[in-house]
Coordinates of C-alpha atoms in Angstrom, one line a residue:
Chain A
M21 CA 86.3 64.2 9.9
H22 CA 89.6 65.2 11.5
N23 CA 89.9 66.2 15.0
I24 CA 89.8 70.0 15.9
I25 CA 91.1 69.5 19.3
E26 CA 93.2 66.8 21.0
L27 CA 94.1 66.3 24.6
K28 CA 96.9 63.7 25.5
N29 CA 97.4 62.7 29.1
I30 CA 96.3 65.7 30.8
N31 CA 96.7 66.0 34.6
K32 CA 95.9 68.9 36.8
I33 CA 97.2 69.4 40.1
Y34 CA 96.3 72.4 42.4
G35 CA 98.2 73.6 45.2
S36 CA 101.9 73.3 46.2
K37 CA 102.1 72.5 49.8
V38 CA 98.7 70.4 50.0
K39 CA 98.4 68.9 46.5
T40 CA 94.9 68.1 45.1
Q41 CA 94.7 66.6 41.7
V42 CA 91.7 67.4 39.8
L43 CA 92.4 65.7 36.4
F44 CA 93.9 62.3 36.1
D45 CA 95.7 61.4 32.8
V46 CA 92.7 62.6 30.4
S47 CA 93.1 61.9 26.9
L48 CA 90.1 63.0 24.5
A49 CA 89.7 64.3 20.8
F50 CA 86.8 66.3 19.4
E51 CA 85.8 66.0 15.8
E52 CA 85.4 69.2 13.7
K53 CA 81.9 70.5 13.4
S54 CA 80.7 68.3 16.2
F55 CA 78.2 69.3 19.0
N56 CA 79.5 67.8 22.4
S57 CA 78.3 68.0 25.9
I58 CA 80.3 67.4 28.9
I59 CA 78.5 66.6 32.1
G60 CA 79.4 65.7 35.7
Q61 CA 78.9 66.6 39.3
S62 CA 80.3 69.8 40.8
G63 CA 83.9 69.2 41.8
S64 CA 84.3 66.5 39.1
G65 CA 86.8 68.7 37.0
K66 CA 84.6 69.4 34.2
S67 CA 85.1 73.1 34.3
T68 CA 88.9 72.6 34.9
L69 CA 88.9 70.5 31.9
L70 CA 87.1 73.1 29.6
N71 CA 89.4 76.0 31.1
I72 CA 92.6 73.8 30.1
M73 CA 91.2 72.8 26.6
S74 CA 90.5 76.5 26.0
T75 CA 93.9 77.6 27.0
L76 CA 92.8 79.6 29.9
D77 CA 94.6 77.3 32.2
K78 CA 97.7 75.3 32.0
P79 CA 97.7 71.6 32.6
S80 CA 100.3 70.3 35.2
S81 CA 101.4 67.8 32.5
G82 CA 99.9 66.6 29.2
E83 CA 99.6 68.0 25.6
I84 CA 97.0 70.0 24.1
V85 CA 96.7 70.3 20.2
I86 CA 94.2 72.6 18.9
N87 CA 93.4 72.8 15.0
G88 CA 96.7 70.8 14.6
I89 CA 98.7 73.3 16.7
Q90 CA 100.5 72.1 19.6
T91 CA 100.0 74.9 22.4
T92 CA 101.8 73.5 25.4
K93 CA 104.9 75.7 24.8
F94 CA 102.9 78.9 23.6
K95 CA 103.8 82.1 25.4
K96 CA 101.0 84.1 26.8
N97 CA 100.7 86.5 23.9
Q98 CA 100.5 83.6 21.4
L99 CA 97.8 81.9 23.6
A100 CA 96.0 85.2 23.3
N101 CA 96.0 85.3 19.7
L102 CA 95.2 81.6 19.4
R103 CA 92.0 82.3 21.6
N104 CA 91.3 85.3 19.7
E105 CA 91.3 83.7 16.4
T106 CA 90.2 80.1 16.9
I107 CA 88.1 80.0 20.1
G108 CA 84.8 81.5 21.2
F109 CA 83.5 81.6 24.8
I110 CA 80.2 81.7 26.3
F111 CA 80.2 81.4 30.1
Q112 CA 77.5 80.9 32.6
F113 CA 77.8 84.6 33.8
H114 CA 78.1 85.7 30.4
Y115 CA 80.8 88.5 31.2
L116 CA 79.5 91.1 28.7
L117 CA 81.2 94.5 29.1
P118 CA 78.4 96.4 30.9
E119 CA 79.9 99.6 29.8
F120 CA 79.3 98.7 26.1
T121 CA 76.1 98.2 24.0
A122 CA 75.2 94.8 22.8
Y123 CA 76.3 95.6 19.0
E124 CA 80.0 96.8 20.7
N125 CA 80.0 93.7 22.9
V126 CA 79.6 91.5 19.8
L127 CA 82.3 93.3 17.9
M128 CA 84.7 93.2 20.8
P129 CA 86.7 90.0 19.9
Y130 CA 87.1 91.4 16.3
R131 CA 88.5 94.7 17.7
I132 CA 90.8 92.9 20.0
S133 CA 92.2 91.2 17.0
G134 CA 93.4 94.6 15.8
K135 CA 92.3 94.0 12.2
K136 CA 90.4 96.9 10.3
I137 CA 86.7 97.0 11.0
T138 CA 85.3 96.0 7.5
K139 CA 81.7 96.5 6.2
E140 CA 81.6 92.7 6.1
V141 CA 82.3 92.4 9.7
L142 CA 79.6 95.0 10.6
E143 CA 77.1 92.9 8.5
R144 CA 78.2 89.9 10.4
A145 CA 77.7 91.3 13.9
N146 CA 74.2 92.3 12.6
E147 CA 73.6 89.2 11.2
L148 CA 74.5 87.4 14.3
L149 CA 72.5 89.7 16.4
E150 CA 69.5 88.7 14.1
I151 CA 70.1 85.2 14.7
V152 CA 70.0 85.4 18.2
G153 CA 67.1 87.6 17.9
L154 CA 68.2 91.0 19.4
T155 CA 68.5 93.3 16.6
N156 CA 65.9 95.7 18.0
V157 CA 67.7 96.1 21.4
K158 CA 71.3 95.9 19.7
N159 CA 72.3 99.5 20.9
N160 CA 71.3 99.1 24.6
L161 CA 73.8 99.0 27.1
A162 CA 74.5 95.4 28.0
I163 CA 73.9 96.1 31.6
N164 CA 70.2 97.1 30.7
M165 CA 69.3 93.7 29.3
S166 CA 67.7 90.7 30.7
G167 CA 69.8 87.7 31.7
G168 CA 68.4 85.7 28.6
Q169 CA 69.3 88.7 26.3
Q170 CA 72.7 89.0 27.7
Q171 CA 73.5 85.3 27.2
R172 CA 72.4 85.5 23.6
V173 CA 74.5 88.6 23.1
A174 CA 77.4 86.5 24.5
I175 CA 76.7 83.8 22.0
A176 CA 76.6 86.2 19.2
R177 CA 80.0 87.7 20.6
S178 CA 81.5 84.2 20.7
L179 CA 81.0 83.8 16.9
I180 CA 82.1 87.2 15.5
N181 CA 85.6 85.9 14.7
L182 CA 84.2 82.7 13.1
P183 CA 86.1 80.6 15.4
K184 CA 86.7 76.8 14.9
I185 CA 85.6 76.1 18.4
V186 CA 83.2 77.6 20.9
F187 CA 83.4 76.5 24.5
A188 CA 80.4 77.0 26.5
D189 CA 80.5 76.6 30.4
E190 CA 77.0 76.2 31.8
P191 CA 75.5 78.6 29.1
T192 CA 72.1 78.0 30.4
G193 CA 73.1 77.7 33.9
N194 CA 71.1 80.6 35.4
L195 CA 68.3 80.9 32.8
D196 CA 64.8 79.5 33.2
S197 CA 63.8 76.2 31.3
R198 CA 62.1 78.0 28.3
T199 CA 65.0 80.4 27.6
T200 CA 67.3 77.4 28.1
E201 CA 65.5 75.6 25.4
Q202 CA 65.7 78.6 23.0
V203 CA 69.5 79.1 23.7
Y204 CA 70.1 75.4 22.9
E205 CA 68.2 75.7 19.7
L206 CA 70.4 78.6 18.9
L207 CA 73.5 76.9 19.5
R208 CA 72.5 74.0 17.4
K209 CA 71.5 76.3 14.6
I210 CA 74.9 77.9 14.7
N211 CA 76.6 74.6 14.6
E212 CA 74.9 73.6 11.7
K213 CA 75.0 77.0 9.7
Y214 CA 78.6 77.8 10.4
G215 CA 80.0 74.3 11.0
T216 CA 81.4 75.5 14.5
T217 CA 82.5 72.8 17.0
F218 CA 80.6 73.2 20.1
I219 CA 82.0 71.8 23.4
I220 CA 79.4 72.5 26.2
I221 CA 79.5 71.9 29.9
T222 CA 76.1 71.5 31.4
H223 CA 74.5 69.8 34.4
D224 CA 71.3 69.7 32.6
R225 CA 71.0 66.1 31.4
N226 CA 68.0 67.2 28.9
I227 CA 70.4 69.6 27.1
A228 CA 73.2 67.1 27.3
E229 CA 71.3 64.4 25.6
K230 CA 70.6 66.5 22.7
A231 CA 74.3 66.6 21.8
D232 CA 76.0 64.4 19.2
R233 CA 78.3 63.1 22.0
I234 CA 78.1 63.1 25.7
I235 CA 81.3 62.9 27.9
E236 CA 80.7 62.3 31.5
I237 CA 83.5 63.3 34.0
K238 CA 83.8 61.6 37.4
D239 CA 86.5 62.2 40.0
G240 CA 88.8 63.8 37.2
K241 CA 88.4 60.8 34.9
I242 CA 86.3 60.1 31.9
Y243 CA 83.6 58.0 33.2
M244 CA 81.4 57.6 30.3
D245 CA 81.8 58.8 26.5
I246 CA 78.7 57.9 24.3
K247 CA 78.7 59.1 20.6
K248 CA 75.3 59.0 19.0
Chain B
M5 CA 96.3 100.6 21.7
K6 CA 93.3 102.3 20.2
L7 CA 90.9 99.7 21.7
A8 CA 92.7 100.3 25.3
F9 CA 92.0 103.9 24.6
N10 CA 88.4 103.5 23.7
I11 CA 87.9 101.1 26.6
A12 CA 89.5 103.6 28.9
I13 CA 87.3 106.3 28.0
R14 CA 84.2 104.1 28.3
F15 CA 85.2 102.9 31.8
L16 CA 85.6 106.7 32.7
K17 CA 82.3 107.8 31.1
V18 CA 80.2 105.1 32.7
S19 CA 81.6 105.8 36.3
K20 CA 80.7 109.5 36.0
L21 CA 80.7 110.4 39.6
Q22 CA 83.9 108.5 40.4
T23 CA 85.7 110.1 37.4
L24 CA 84.3 113.7 38.2
T25 CA 85.6 113.1 41.9
I26 CA 89.1 112.1 40.8
I27 CA 89.4 115.0 38.1
L28 CA 88.1 117.5 40.9
G29 CA 90.8 116.0 43.4
I30 CA 93.5 116.6 40.9
A31 CA 92.1 120.0 40.0
V32 CA 92.2 121.1 43.5
G33 CA 95.8 119.9 43.9
V34 CA 96.8 121.7 40.7
S35 CA 95.0 124.9 41.6
V36 CA 96.5 125.0 45.0
Q37 CA 99.9 124.4 43.5
I38 CA 99.3 127.3 41.0
F39 CA 98.0 129.6 43.5
I40 CA 100.7 129.1 46.2
G41 CA 103.3 129.1 43.3
S42 CA 102.1 132.4 42.2
L43 CA 101.7 133.8 45.6
I44 CA 105.2 132.9 46.7
G45 CA 106.6 134.2 43.4
G46 CA 104.7 137.4 43.7
L47 CA 106.0 138.0 47.3
Q48 CA 109.5 137.2 46.3
K49 CA 109.3 139.7 43.3
D50 CA 107.7 142.2 45.7
L51 CA 110.5 141.7 48.6
V52 CA 113.2 141.7 45.8
N53 CA 111.8 144.9 44.3
T54 CA 111.3 146.7 47.6
T55 CA 114.8 145.7 48.8
I56 CA 117.0 146.0 45.7
G57 CA 114.7 147.1 42.9
N58 CA 115.7 150.7 43.4
A59 CA 119.4 150.1 44.4
S60 CA 122.6 149.2 42.7
Q61 CA 123.0 145.6 42.4
I62 CA 126.5 145.5 41.3
T63 CA 128.7 148.5 42.3
I64 CA 132.3 149.2 41.0
K65 CA 134.6 151.4 43.2
N66 CA 138.2 152.0 43.0
V67 CA 139.9 151.3 46.2
D68 CA 143.2 152.7 45.4
T69 CA 142.6 156.2 44.3
G70 CA 138.8 156.5 44.9
Y71 CA 138.3 157.6 41.4
I72 CA 137.4 155.9 38.3
Q73 CA 138.3 157.6 34.9
N74 CA 135.0 158.2 33.1
D75 CA 136.1 157.1 29.9
N76 CA 133.0 156.6 27.7
S77 CA 134.1 153.3 26.2
L78 CA 134.3 151.9 29.9
I79 CA 130.5 151.8 30.1
E80 CA 130.1 150.3 26.7
Q81 CA 132.7 147.8 27.5
I82 CA 130.8 146.5 30.7
Y83 CA 127.7 145.6 28.6
T84 CA 129.7 143.5 26.5
F85 CA 130.9 141.3 29.6
S86 CA 127.4 140.0 30.3
D87 CA 123.9 139.7 28.7
N88 CA 122.3 140.0 32.0
I89 CA 123.3 143.8 32.6
K90 CA 120.2 145.9 32.3
I91 CA 121.6 149.3 32.9
V92 CA 125.1 150.8 33.8
S93 CA 125.0 154.3 35.6
E94 CA 127.9 156.4 36.3
T95 CA 127.9 158.1 39.8
V96 CA 129.8 160.7 41.6
D97 CA 129.5 160.7 45.3
G98 CA 130.6 162.9 48.2
A99 CA 130.0 163.6 51.7
G100 CA 129.7 167.2 53.1
S101 CA 127.4 169.5 55.3
A102 CA 124.4 171.3 53.9
I103 CA 124.1 174.7 55.7
K104 CA 121.4 177.3 55.7
N105 CA 121.6 180.0 58.0
T106 CA 122.3 178.5 61.3
K107 CA 121.2 175.0 60.6
S108 CA 123.5 172.5 59.3
L109 CA 123.2 168.7 58.5
P110 CA 125.5 165.8 57.2
A111 CA 124.6 165.2 53.5
L112 CA 125.4 163.1 50.6
L113 CA 125.7 164.6 47.3
R114 CA 125.0 162.2 44.5
G115 CA 125.8 163.0 40.9
F116 CA 124.0 161.0 38.3
N117 CA 123.6 160.7 34.5
F118 CA 119.8 160.9 34.9
Q119 CA 119.2 159.1 31.7
N120 CA 120.7 155.9 33.1
A121 CA 120.2 156.4 36.7
E122 CA 116.4 156.9 36.2
Q123 CA 116.3 153.2 35.4
I124 CA 117.7 152.4 38.6
Y125 CA 116.2 154.8 41.1
E126 CA 113.0 155.8 39.0
F127 CA 113.6 159.4 40.4
S128 CA 110.8 160.7 38.3
E129 CA 108.6 158.8 40.1
R130 CA 110.1 160.1 43.6
V131 CA 109.9 163.6 42.8
I132 CA 107.2 165.2 44.8
S133 CA 107.5 168.7 43.9
G134 CA 109.6 170.6 41.2
E135 CA 111.7 168.5 38.7
L136 CA 114.9 166.8 38.4
P137 CA 118.2 169.3 38.2
T138 CA 119.3 169.8 34.7
N139 CA 121.7 172.8 35.1
L140 CA 124.8 173.3 36.8
N141 CA 124.6 174.0 40.5
E142 CA 121.0 172.7 40.6
V143 CA 120.0 170.0 43.0
A144 CA 117.0 168.1 44.1
V145 CA 116.9 167.2 47.9
G146 CA 115.2 164.7 50.1
S147 CA 112.1 165.9 51.6
G148 CA 113.9 165.4 55.1
V149 CA 117.0 167.7 54.2
L150 CA 114.3 170.4 53.0
E151 CA 112.6 170.1 56.3
E152 CA 115.6 170.0 58.5
L153 CA 117.1 173.1 56.8
G154 CA 114.0 175.0 56.9
I155 CA 114.2 175.8 53.1
N156 CA 111.6 175.7 50.4
L157 CA 111.6 174.9 46.8
Y158 CA 113.9 177.3 44.7
D159 CA 115.7 178.4 47.6
T160 CA 119.6 178.0 47.9
F161 CA 121.8 176.8 50.4
E162 CA 125.4 175.9 50.9
L163 CA 127.2 172.6 50.5
N164 CA 130.4 172.5 52.4
V165 CA 132.8 169.7 51.4
P166 CA 135.8 169.4 53.9
L167 CA 139.0 170.4 52.3
I168 CA 137.5 171.5 49.2
G169 CA 135.1 174.3 50.2
S170 CA 131.5 175.6 49.8
T171 CA 129.4 175.8 46.8
T172 CA 125.9 177.6 46.6
L173 CA 123.3 175.2 45.2
T174 CA 119.7 175.9 44.2
V175 CA 116.9 173.4 45.1
V176 CA 114.8 172.7 42.0
G177 CA 113.2 169.7 43.1
V178 CA 112.1 167.7 46.2
F179 CA 111.9 163.8 46.3
S180 CA 111.0 161.1 48.5
F181 CA 112.0 157.4 48.6
N182 CA 110.1 156.7 51.7
V183 CA 113.2 155.5 53.4
S184 CA 114.1 158.3 56.0
Q185 CA 117.8 157.6 55.7
V186 CA 117.7 158.5 51.9
D187 CA 115.3 161.3 52.4
S188 CA 117.2 163.2 55.2
S189 CA 120.6 163.1 53.5
W190 CA 120.7 162.8 49.8
I191 CA 121.2 165.7 47.5
I192 CA 121.1 164.8 43.6
S193 CA 122.5 166.6 40.8
N194 CA 123.8 165.9 37.5
L195 CA 127.4 164.5 37.1
L196 CA 129.0 167.9 36.2
T197 CA 127.6 169.5 39.3
A198 CA 128.8 166.9 41.6
Q199 CA 132.2 166.9 39.8
Q200 CA 132.6 170.6 40.2
V201 CA 131.4 170.6 43.8
L202 CA 133.9 167.9 44.6
N203 CA 136.6 169.3 42.7
L204 CA 136.9 166.5 40.1
G205 CA 137.5 166.5 36.4
N206 CA 135.9 163.8 34.3
E207 CA 136.1 161.4 37.0
L208 CA 133.5 159.2 38.8
T209 CA 133.4 157.8 42.2
S210 CA 131.4 154.6 41.3
I211 CA 129.7 152.7 38.5
E212 CA 126.4 151.2 39.5
M213 CA 124.6 148.6 37.8
Q214 CA 121.2 146.5 37.8
L215 CA 120.6 143.2 36.2
K216 CA 117.9 141.4 34.3
D217 CA 118.1 138.2 36.5
V218 CA 118.9 139.6 40.0
F219 CA 119.9 136.2 41.4
L220 CA 122.9 136.0 38.9
A221 CA 124.6 139.0 40.7
E222 CA 127.5 136.9 41.9
E223 CA 128.4 135.4 38.4
D224 CA 128.1 138.8 36.8
S225 CA 130.4 140.5 39.4
V226 CA 133.1 138.1 38.7
L227 CA 132.7 138.7 34.9
V228 CA 132.7 142.4 35.6
E229 CA 135.8 142.1 37.6
S230 CA 137.6 140.2 35.0
M231 CA 137.3 143.3 32.7
F232 CA 139.8 145.2 34.7
V233 CA 143.6 144.8 34.2
D234 CA 144.4 146.1 37.5
A235 CA 141.6 144.2 39.1
V236 CA 143.2 144.5 42.7
N237 CA 142.6 148.4 42.6
Y238 CA 138.8 147.9 42.2
E239 CA 136.2 146.6 44.5
I240 CA 133.2 145.1 42.8
T241 CA 130.4 144.4 45.3
N242 CA 127.0 142.8 44.5
W243 CA 123.5 142.8 46.5
I244 CA 123.9 139.2 47.2
E245 CA 127.1 139.4 49.4
L246 CA 125.6 142.6 51.0
N247 CA 122.2 141.1 51.7
G248 CA 123.0 137.5 52.7
E249 CA 120.1 137.1 54.9
L250 CA 117.6 138.4 52.3
L251 CA 118.8 135.9 49.9
S252 CA 118.5 133.0 52.3
G253 CA 115.1 134.2 53.3
L254 CA 114.3 134.0 49.6
Q255 CA 115.6 130.7 49.1
G256 CA 113.9 129.6 52.4
Q257 CA 110.6 130.7 50.9
S258 CA 111.2 128.9 47.6
T259 CA 112.0 125.8 49.4
S260 CA 109.0 126.0 51.4
S261 CA 106.8 126.7 48.5
L262 CA 108.3 123.7 46.7
M263 CA 107.9 121.4 49.6
I264 CA 104.2 122.4 49.8
Q265 CA 103.8 121.8 46.0
V266 CA 105.6 118.3 46.2
F267 CA 103.3 117.2 49.1
V268 CA 100.3 118.4 47.3
M269 CA 101.6 116.4 44.4
I270 CA 102.3 113.2 46.4
S271 CA 98.5 113.3 47.8
V272 CA 97.2 113.6 44.5
V273 CA 99.3 110.7 43.0
L274 CA 98.3 108.5 46.2
G275 CA 94.6 109.4 45.6
I276 CA 94.7 108.5 41.9
S277 CA 96.8 105.4 42.6
S278 CA 94.2 104.1 45.1
V279 CA 91.1 105.0 43.2
L280 CA 92.4 103.4 40.1
A281 CA 93.5 100.3 42.1
I282 CA 90.0 99.9 43.3
S283 CA 88.7 100.4 39.9
V284 CA 90.9 97.4 38.7
M285 CA 89.3 95.4 41.4
Q286 CA 85.8 96.6 40.1
K287 CA 86.6 95.9 36.4
S288 CA 88.3 92.6 37.1
K289 CA 85.6 90.7 35.5
Q290 CA 85.8 92.9 32.4
I291 CA 89.5 92.6 32.0
G292 CA 89.2 88.6 32.5
I293 CA 86.8 88.4 29.9
L294 CA 88.9 90.8 27.6
K295 CA 91.9 88.5 28.3
A296 CA 89.8 85.3 27.6
M297 CA 88.8 86.8 24.2
G298 CA 92.5 87.5 23.6
I299 CA 93.3 91.0 24.7
K300 CA 97.2 91.1 25.3
D301 CA 98.4 92.1 28.8
K302 CA 100.0 95.1 27.6
D303 CA 96.8 96.4 26.2
A304 CA 95.0 95.4 29.4
S305 CA 97.5 97.7 31.3
F306 CA 97.2 100.5 28.8
V307 CA 93.5 100.7 29.7
F308 CA 94.4 101.8 33.2
L309 CA 97.4 104.0 32.0
F310 CA 95.2 105.9 29.7
Q311 CA 92.7 106.3 32.4
G312 CA 95.5 107.8 34.5
F313 CA 96.6 110.0 31.8
L314 CA 93.1 111.3 30.8
L315 CA 92.3 111.9 34.6
G316 CA 95.4 113.7 34.9
L317 CA 95.0 115.8 31.8
L318 CA 91.5 116.8 32.6
G319 CA 92.4 117.4 36.2
A320 CA 95.3 119.7 35.2
I321 CA 93.2 121.8 32.6
L322 CA 90.4 122.3 35.3
G323 CA 93.1 122.9 37.9
V324 CA 94.7 125.6 36.0
L325 CA 91.4 127.3 35.4
L326 CA 90.6 127.2 39.0
G327 CA 94.0 128.4 40.0
L328 CA 93.8 131.3 37.7
G329 CA 90.3 132.0 38.9
L330 CA 91.6 131.7 42.6
S331 CA 94.5 134.0 41.9
Y332 CA 92.1 136.5 40.2
A333 CA 89.7 136.4 43.1
F334 CA 92.6 136.8 45.5
S335 CA 93.9 139.9 43.6
T336 CA 90.6 141.3 43.1
F337 CA 89.0 141.0 46.8
A338 CA 92.1 140.7 48.8
L339 CA 92.9 144.5 49.0
D340 CA 94.8 146.6 51.5
N341 CA 93.8 150.1 52.6
N342 CA 94.8 151.7 49.3
R343 CA 92.5 149.3 47.4
E344 CA 95.8 147.6 46.1
P345 CA 96.0 143.7 46.2
I346 CA 97.7 142.8 49.4
I347 CA 100.2 140.8 47.5
N348 CA 100.6 141.2 43.6
L349 CA 100.6 137.6 42.3
F350 CA 103.1 136.5 39.9
I351 CA 101.4 134.7 37.1
D352 CA 104.1 132.7 35.4
Y353 CA 102.7 130.9 32.4
G354 CA 105.8 128.8 32.3
F355 CA 105.3 127.7 35.9
I356 CA 101.6 126.9 35.1
T357 CA 102.5 124.7 32.1
I358 CA 105.0 123.0 34.0
S359 CA 102.6 122.3 37.0
A360 CA 99.9 121.0 34.5
I361 CA 102.4 118.7 32.9
I362 CA 103.6 117.5 36.1
A363 CA 100.1 116.7 37.3
T364 CA 99.5 115.0 34.2
L365 CA 102.6 112.7 34.2
A366 CA 102.1 112.1 37.9
S367 CA 98.7 110.8 37.3
T368 CA 99.9 108.5 34.6
F369 CA 102.7 107.3 36.9
A370 CA 100.2 106.9 39.6
S371 CA 98.3 104.4 37.4
L372 CA 101.3 102.4 36.8
I373 CA 100.5 100.1 39.8
P374 CA 96.9 99.4 38.9
A375 CA 98.0 99.0 35.2
R376 CA 100.6 96.2 36.5
K377 CA 97.8 94.8 38.5
S378 CA 95.6 94.8 35.5
S379 CA 98.4 93.2 33.3
K380 CA 99.0 90.6 35.9
L381 CA 95.2 89.5 36.5
S382 CA 94.7 85.9 35.6
V383 CA 91.7 85.0 33.5
I384 CA 91.3 81.7 35.5
E385 CA 91.2 83.6 38.8
V386 CA 88.5 85.8 37.5
I387 CA 86.4 83.1 36.0
R388 CA 86.9 80.8 39.2
N389 CA 85.9 83.6 41.5
A390 CA 82.7 84.5 39.6

C-alpha cells in the first residue's frame, strides 16, 4: 500500500523573540486506507502535528508530501484547493456553520469547490446523512442540534468531496462515552466503505487502541509507534 | 462568488435584529440626506424665483446712443447664440411724470411686446383689475400709481416726458407686483405706445432675457456680447454681477447642505464599518472553518463586501422611501397662514438616485476593512483560540 501522506524532518518553532520548539525533526508516513490514532498529553505537539499535516499550519522546516504532491512551496490558494479536494476535517468543536441546515453544512465543501451541484452529489449528501443517522433532522439548523448530532454532521461534511484523508482532532473530545463509541464505530465504517485514510488525535486510550496504528507523541517527538 | 453571496445573505438573515438596525441606520442617514437636499433645493429655487424669477436675467443696452434698432432678425439671432436662453423680450423704457389734475409723480413708462414679456414678468397674473393694454395710448399702471394720482380704472392722465412733451394715456388695467417701488412707478404699455410717447421710431431701449439655467448667466452674457460687432457700444449686464451677494448666499447654502450630507454619509459609513468589523469577529469561527475546507481568501472577503453592499442597497431603498415620506409630511403638515407649504420642497429624482447610489457604494466601501480582516483571518488562529 502506498503512502498517502509523508512528513520529512518536520520542525516547528513558535515565537520570534522567545522561541519555543514544539516539534523536533518528526518524520512519519501513513499508508492509504489506514486508520491511525495519535495520542499524547496536552502540550505534546500532537495538534500542531495534525495542523501541519493538514496544511492548516506551516512547518518551520521539513517537507510534507500529500498524495504524492510536495506541498511545501504551495501558495495559499493552491493549499485551499488541495484541502478542499483531498482532505476532510473533523474538529473537537465541530465548527458547523450555525446559520445553515445540517444538509447545507454537509454540502458546503462541495459548494466551495465551485463545481456544479449534480444529482449524484445531492444523493451522496443524503447517503452520508443516512450513514450518520441524521436523515430525519437534516433540514434542522445546525445550531438547533445536540452536540453528538452536530459532530455526526461534521463527519458527514468531511466526506462529501470523497477526500483521500480525514483528519480528526479530538472528534469525541466533548461527547459522552456512549456517543463516543457510536462516533468511533461510524468512522471505522466509513474507513471500510470508502477506503478513506483516517488520522485521529485522541486522548482516549480506548479509542486509540481500536486503531490499526497508534502513534504517541511526547515533547514534540515520536515516542511510540505501534502497528497492529 | 455565488457561494459568498449566499453565505452573506444567510449571515444577514440569521442576525435579523442586527441587520435591521444597520439598515434602519443607513435609511435614516439617506432620508435625512434626501430631506435636507430637497429642503435646501426648494429654498434655493424659491429664493431665485422671488429675486430674479420675474426680472431680466441678462439685459442688453446701447450705451452709445441709448437705442437699439429693432431689427426682427436681431431677436432671432440672439436665440442662436446660446441654447440656454429661454426668452428674449424687446423693451422701450422712458422716465417721465404722471400728472392728473394737481397731482404728479415720477413714473417709468415701460413698453413691452407682451407676448414675450409675459414669460418674464407674468403680467397676466399680476393684473388685479382691468386687462393688459392692447391699443395705442392704453396703459396699465401699478396699484400705487393709481392710488397716488387719485384716479380709477378707465380714467385718463397725462404723461410728461422732459424735452418731448405730454401724452394722454388711458388706464385699462391695474397691476401689483407686491414690490412698492414697482407698483408706485411703473406704467406699462405695448411697444408702439411707448415708442410714440418717447418720440422713437422702430427702436428699443433694451433687450431683456431670461435663462433656462440661471446660474449660467455670466457665460451666456459673454456669448451674447460676442454677437455685436461694435460690442464696445453695448452694455450687457447679468443678474449675477448685479446680485453678487445673493449668489454667494446661494453658494453658501449649497455648501452647507453638501457639508451636512457629507457628514451624514461619514457617520453612516463609520457605523456600518464598525458593525461589520464586529460581525467578522462574531463569525471568525465560521470563516475559519470555511477556510479550512478550502474557501479562498478572496471569497471570504466577498462574504463581507456583499453584506455591506446588500445592507447599503436595502438601507438606501428604505431611506428613499422614508425621505420621500418625510418630505411629503413636511409639505402637507408644515403650512403657513395661507395653508401653503412653508417651503416648497424641490424633489429632484436625479439627486435622490445619486444619494441612493452613494449610500450603497459607501456601505460597500465601509465593508472593505471587515472584508480585509476576513481575508487575513488565519485558520490556525481560529482553531487554536477555540
